[in-house]
Short mmCIF file of C-alpha atoms in Angstrom, two decimals:
data_model
loop_
_atom_site.label_atom_id
_atom_site.label_comp_id
_atom_site.label_asym_id
_atom_site.label_seq_id
_atom_site.Cartn_x
_atom_site.Cartn_y
_atom_site.Cartn_z
CA MET A 246 -100.31 74.27 -138.22
CA GLN A 247 -103.54 72.99 -139.75
CA LYS A 248 -102.70 69.34 -139.05
CA LEU A 249 -102.90 69.99 -135.30
CA PHE A 250 -106.58 71.01 -135.63
CA PRO A 251 -109.46 68.80 -136.89
CA LYS A 252 -110.86 69.68 -140.30
CA ASN A 253 -113.68 68.69 -142.65
CA GLY A 254 -115.97 67.74 -139.78
CA SER A 255 -113.52 65.33 -138.15
CA LYS A 256 -113.27 65.18 -134.36
CA PHE A 257 -109.61 64.17 -134.44
CA PRO A 258 -106.59 66.15 -135.74
CA GLN A 259 -104.06 64.49 -138.04
CA LEU A 260 -101.19 65.15 -135.63
CA ARG A 261 -101.34 64.95 -131.83
CA PHE A 262 -99.01 65.10 -128.88
CA ALA A 263 -98.43 61.81 -127.09
CA GLY A 264 -100.98 61.06 -124.38
CA PHE A 265 -103.98 62.71 -126.06
CA ALA A 266 -106.62 60.58 -127.78
CA ASP A 267 -110.05 61.99 -126.87
CA ALA A 268 -112.40 63.32 -129.55
CA TRP A 269 -112.60 67.08 -129.94
CA GLU A 270 -115.87 68.98 -129.52
CA GLU A 271 -117.30 71.22 -132.24
CA CYS A 272 -119.20 74.36 -131.25
CA LYS A 273 -119.94 77.90 -132.40
CA LEU A 274 -117.52 80.62 -131.36
CA GLY A 275 -120.47 82.48 -129.84
CA ASP A 276 -121.13 79.56 -127.47
CA ILE A 277 -117.82 80.14 -125.68
CA THR A 278 -117.46 83.91 -126.07
CA THR A 279 -118.82 87.11 -124.51
CA TRP A 280 -118.61 90.04 -126.95
CA THR A 281 -117.78 93.70 -126.39
CA LYS A 282 -116.06 96.36 -128.47
CA GLY A 283 -113.34 98.94 -127.94
CA GLN A 284 -114.23 102.62 -127.89
CA GLY A 285 -112.66 105.89 -128.97
CA LEU A 286 -108.87 106.24 -129.11
CA SER A 287 -108.37 107.70 -132.56
CA LYS A 288 -104.73 107.97 -133.64
CA GLU A 289 -104.41 111.55 -132.42
CA TYR A 290 -104.75 110.26 -128.83
CA LEU A 291 -102.08 107.59 -129.20
CA ASN A 292 -98.33 107.81 -128.74
CA ASN A 293 -95.40 105.40 -129.07
CA GLU A 294 -93.33 107.03 -126.33
CA ARG A 295 -94.81 104.99 -123.46
CA TYR A 296 -96.85 107.86 -122.01
CA GLY A 297 -100.02 106.77 -120.23
CA SER A 298 -101.89 103.48 -120.46
CA GLU A 299 -101.05 100.69 -122.89
CA ALA A 300 -103.47 100.67 -125.82
CA VAL A 301 -104.41 98.74 -128.95
CA HIS A 302 -105.60 100.49 -132.12
CA TYR A 303 -107.40 98.27 -134.61
CA ALA A 304 -104.62 98.79 -137.18
CA ASP A 305 -102.12 97.32 -134.69
CA LEU A 306 -103.77 93.92 -135.12
CA TYR A 307 -102.36 93.68 -138.66
CA LYS A 308 -98.79 93.89 -137.33
CA PHE A 309 -98.67 91.02 -134.85
CA SER A 310 -98.74 87.23 -134.79
CA PRO A 311 -101.73 85.40 -133.25
CA VAL A 312 -100.29 86.02 -129.76
CA MET A 313 -99.30 89.61 -128.93
CA GLN A 314 -96.55 89.85 -126.32
CA GLU A 315 -96.37 93.66 -126.41
CA VAL A 316 -98.14 96.79 -127.59
CA ILE A 317 -96.86 99.64 -129.75
CA HIS A 318 -99.16 102.40 -128.52
CA TRP A 319 -99.97 104.22 -125.28
CA THR A 320 -102.58 106.84 -124.42
CA ASN A 321 -103.38 109.49 -121.83
CA SER A 322 -107.01 109.57 -122.95
CA ASP A 323 -109.87 108.39 -120.73
CA ASP A 324 -111.35 106.66 -123.79
CA GLY A 325 -110.84 103.01 -124.58
CA ARG A 326 -112.22 99.81 -123.09
CA ILE A 327 -110.08 97.59 -120.88
CA ILE A 328 -109.50 94.27 -122.62
CA PRO A 329 -110.47 91.36 -120.34
CA ASP A 330 -107.90 88.61 -119.88
CA ASN A 331 -108.30 85.54 -122.11
CA SER A 332 -109.84 87.52 -124.97
CA LEU A 333 -109.63 87.42 -128.76
CA LEU A 334 -109.23 90.69 -130.67
CA PHE A 335 -110.60 91.14 -134.19
CA PRO A 336 -110.29 94.21 -136.45
CA ALA A 337 -113.81 95.37 -137.38
CA SER A 338 -112.97 97.14 -140.65
CA ASP A 339 -110.38 97.14 -143.42
CA VAL A 340 -110.13 97.85 -147.13
CA THR A 341 -109.64 94.17 -148.01
CA PRO A 342 -111.43 91.00 -146.84
CA VAL A 343 -108.09 89.30 -146.19
CA GLY A 344 -107.23 92.05 -143.72
CA LEU A 345 -110.20 91.06 -141.58
CA ALA A 346 -109.52 87.32 -141.71
CA ARG A 347 -107.41 87.29 -138.56
CA THR A 348 -107.47 87.48 -134.79
CA SER A 349 -104.99 88.01 -131.96
CA THR A 350 -104.84 87.52 -128.22
CA LEU A 351 -102.90 89.73 -125.83
CA ARG A 352 -100.54 88.51 -123.11
CA LEU A 353 -100.78 91.79 -121.17
CA SER A 354 -103.45 92.88 -118.67
CA GLY A 355 -105.11 96.28 -118.26
CA VAL A 356 -104.68 97.31 -121.90
CA LYS A 357 -107.23 99.63 -123.53
CA ALA A 358 -108.87 98.82 -126.87
CA GLY A 359 -109.89 101.58 -129.25
CA GLY A 360 -112.89 101.69 -131.55
CA ASP A 361 -113.12 99.12 -134.35
CA VAL A 362 -111.56 96.45 -132.12
CA ILE A 363 -113.98 93.59 -131.51
CA ILE A 364 -113.30 91.91 -128.16
CA GLY A 365 -114.34 88.32 -127.57
CA GLN A 366 -113.74 87.18 -123.98
CA LEU A 367 -113.49 83.40 -123.97
CA SER A 368 -114.87 80.91 -121.48
CA GLU A 369 -112.49 79.81 -118.71
CA ARG A 370 -112.25 76.37 -120.33
CA ILE A 371 -110.69 77.88 -123.45
CA ASN A 372 -107.05 78.94 -123.85
CA SER A 373 -107.11 82.17 -125.87
CA SER A 374 -103.74 81.45 -127.51
CA PHE A 375 -105.00 78.05 -128.66
CA MET A 376 -108.17 79.56 -130.11
CA SER A 377 -106.27 82.39 -131.80
CA TYR A 378 -103.95 79.93 -133.54
CA GLN A 379 -106.89 77.76 -134.59
CA ILE A 380 -108.88 80.65 -136.08
CA ASN A 381 -105.83 81.99 -137.92
CA ALA A 382 -105.11 78.52 -139.29
CA ASN A 383 -108.67 78.47 -140.65
CA SER A 384 -108.95 82.18 -141.48
CA LYS A 385 -110.90 81.47 -144.67
CA LYS A 386 -113.92 80.77 -142.42
CA ILE A 387 -114.11 84.51 -141.69
CA LEU A 388 -114.29 85.56 -145.35
CA PRO A 389 -118.01 84.69 -145.90
CA LEU A 390 -118.88 86.75 -142.80
CA ILE A 391 -117.48 90.00 -144.22
CA THR A 392 -119.73 92.71 -145.67
CA GLY A 393 -119.20 96.07 -147.40
CA THR A 394 -117.97 97.35 -150.74
CA THR A 395 -115.24 100.00 -150.57
CA VAL A 396 -114.59 99.42 -146.87
CA LYS A 397 -115.06 95.90 -145.54
CA HIS A 398 -116.64 95.15 -142.16
CA VAL A 399 -117.19 92.21 -139.86
CA GLN A 400 -119.44 92.11 -136.80
CA ALA A 401 -119.38 90.15 -133.57
CA LYS A 402 -122.76 88.58 -134.30
CA SER A 403 -121.32 87.16 -137.53
CA LEU A 404 -118.10 85.94 -135.92
CA ALA A 405 -120.24 84.20 -133.30
CA THR A 406 -121.61 81.85 -135.98
CA MET A 407 -118.18 80.50 -136.92
CA SER A 408 -117.59 76.82 -136.10
CA VAL A 409 -114.55 75.98 -133.96
CA THR A 410 -113.30 72.81 -132.28
CA ILE A 411 -112.05 72.46 -128.72
CA THR A 412 -110.23 69.85 -126.68
CA ASN A 413 -109.26 69.61 -123.02
CA MET A 414 -107.19 72.40 -121.48
CA ALA A 415 -104.03 70.30 -121.26
CA GLU A 416 -104.00 69.66 -125.01
CA GLN A 417 -104.93 73.28 -125.76
CA THR A 418 -101.95 74.43 -123.69
CA ALA A 419 -99.58 71.97 -125.37
CA ILE A 420 -100.61 73.10 -128.86
CA SER A 421 -100.49 76.82 -128.13
CA GLY A 422 -97.16 76.41 -126.31
CA LEU A 423 -95.60 74.81 -129.38
CA PHE A 424 -96.71 77.60 -131.70
CA GLU A 425 -95.68 80.33 -129.25
CA ARG A 426 -92.18 78.86 -129.01
CA ILE A 427 -91.94 78.82 -132.80
CA ASP A 428 -93.18 82.43 -133.03
CA ASN A 429 -90.67 83.52 -130.37
CA LEU A 430 -87.87 81.80 -132.29
CA ILE A 431 -88.94 83.51 -135.53
CA ALA A 432 -89.01 86.90 -133.75
CA LEU A 433 -85.53 86.30 -132.34
CA HIS A 434 -84.10 85.50 -135.78
CA GLN A 435 -85.88 88.50 -137.30
CA ARG A 436 -84.21 90.79 -134.76
CA LYS A 437 -80.84 89.21 -135.54
CA LEU A 438 -81.48 89.67 -139.26
CA GLU A 439 -82.36 93.34 -138.75
CA LYS A 440 -79.14 93.90 -136.82
CA LEU A 441 -77.11 92.21 -139.56
CA GLN A 442 -78.81 94.35 -142.21
CA GLU A 443 -77.95 97.51 -140.26
CA LEU A 444 -74.37 96.28 -139.85
CA LYS A 445 -74.11 95.61 -143.59
CA LYS A 446 -75.53 99.05 -144.36
CA GLY A 447 -72.97 100.67 -142.09
CA TYR A 448 -70.06 98.80 -143.69
CA LEU A 449 -71.26 99.69 -147.21
CA GLN A 450 -71.48 103.38 -146.34
CA LYS A 451 -67.99 103.41 -144.85
CA MET A 452 -66.48 101.57 -147.81
CA PHE A 453 -68.09 103.43 -150.70
CA CYS A 454 -69.10 106.87 -149.39
#
């Protein structure tokens, strides 16, 4: 993944799709992002039975790949902030620094974000999937921005200082499309593996119990 993004100050990635040769532009994440934060929605107001509005709890962000195609929680509460399209989602607190060194983007619209979810709505010239993959490929850049002792925290104003690189929308879309196809293939094989494991478990129980 890292070879498709420039590194060490370079304006050109090591690997590129055919037809792309322009230099990439380096900027601060804050230059292309408008920041907000989720609100409310503690776990007691969430359900996994599809009642109410779709919602994201900050702990959900640890369970998904850089691009979220679905949610695992719903809510009937009036709390929560609607996540704008083309946004990045960051967990604001965790017990380990590594837990905070991540981001996700959501493919769904009208979803509510609970407290401790940092929302970064990206400029129209940025593909949120592309930026999510880039930040996750360079997640170590987030580590120096984290504060706290027992519980670790990261703030939007700190994330805004992180350097990122951008290219034209066509190349952004090509890169993110490749990684999404790979993630979808991985998810498909994981589901097949889970079914095979359940099948094996059933056979073992029938043969030896």
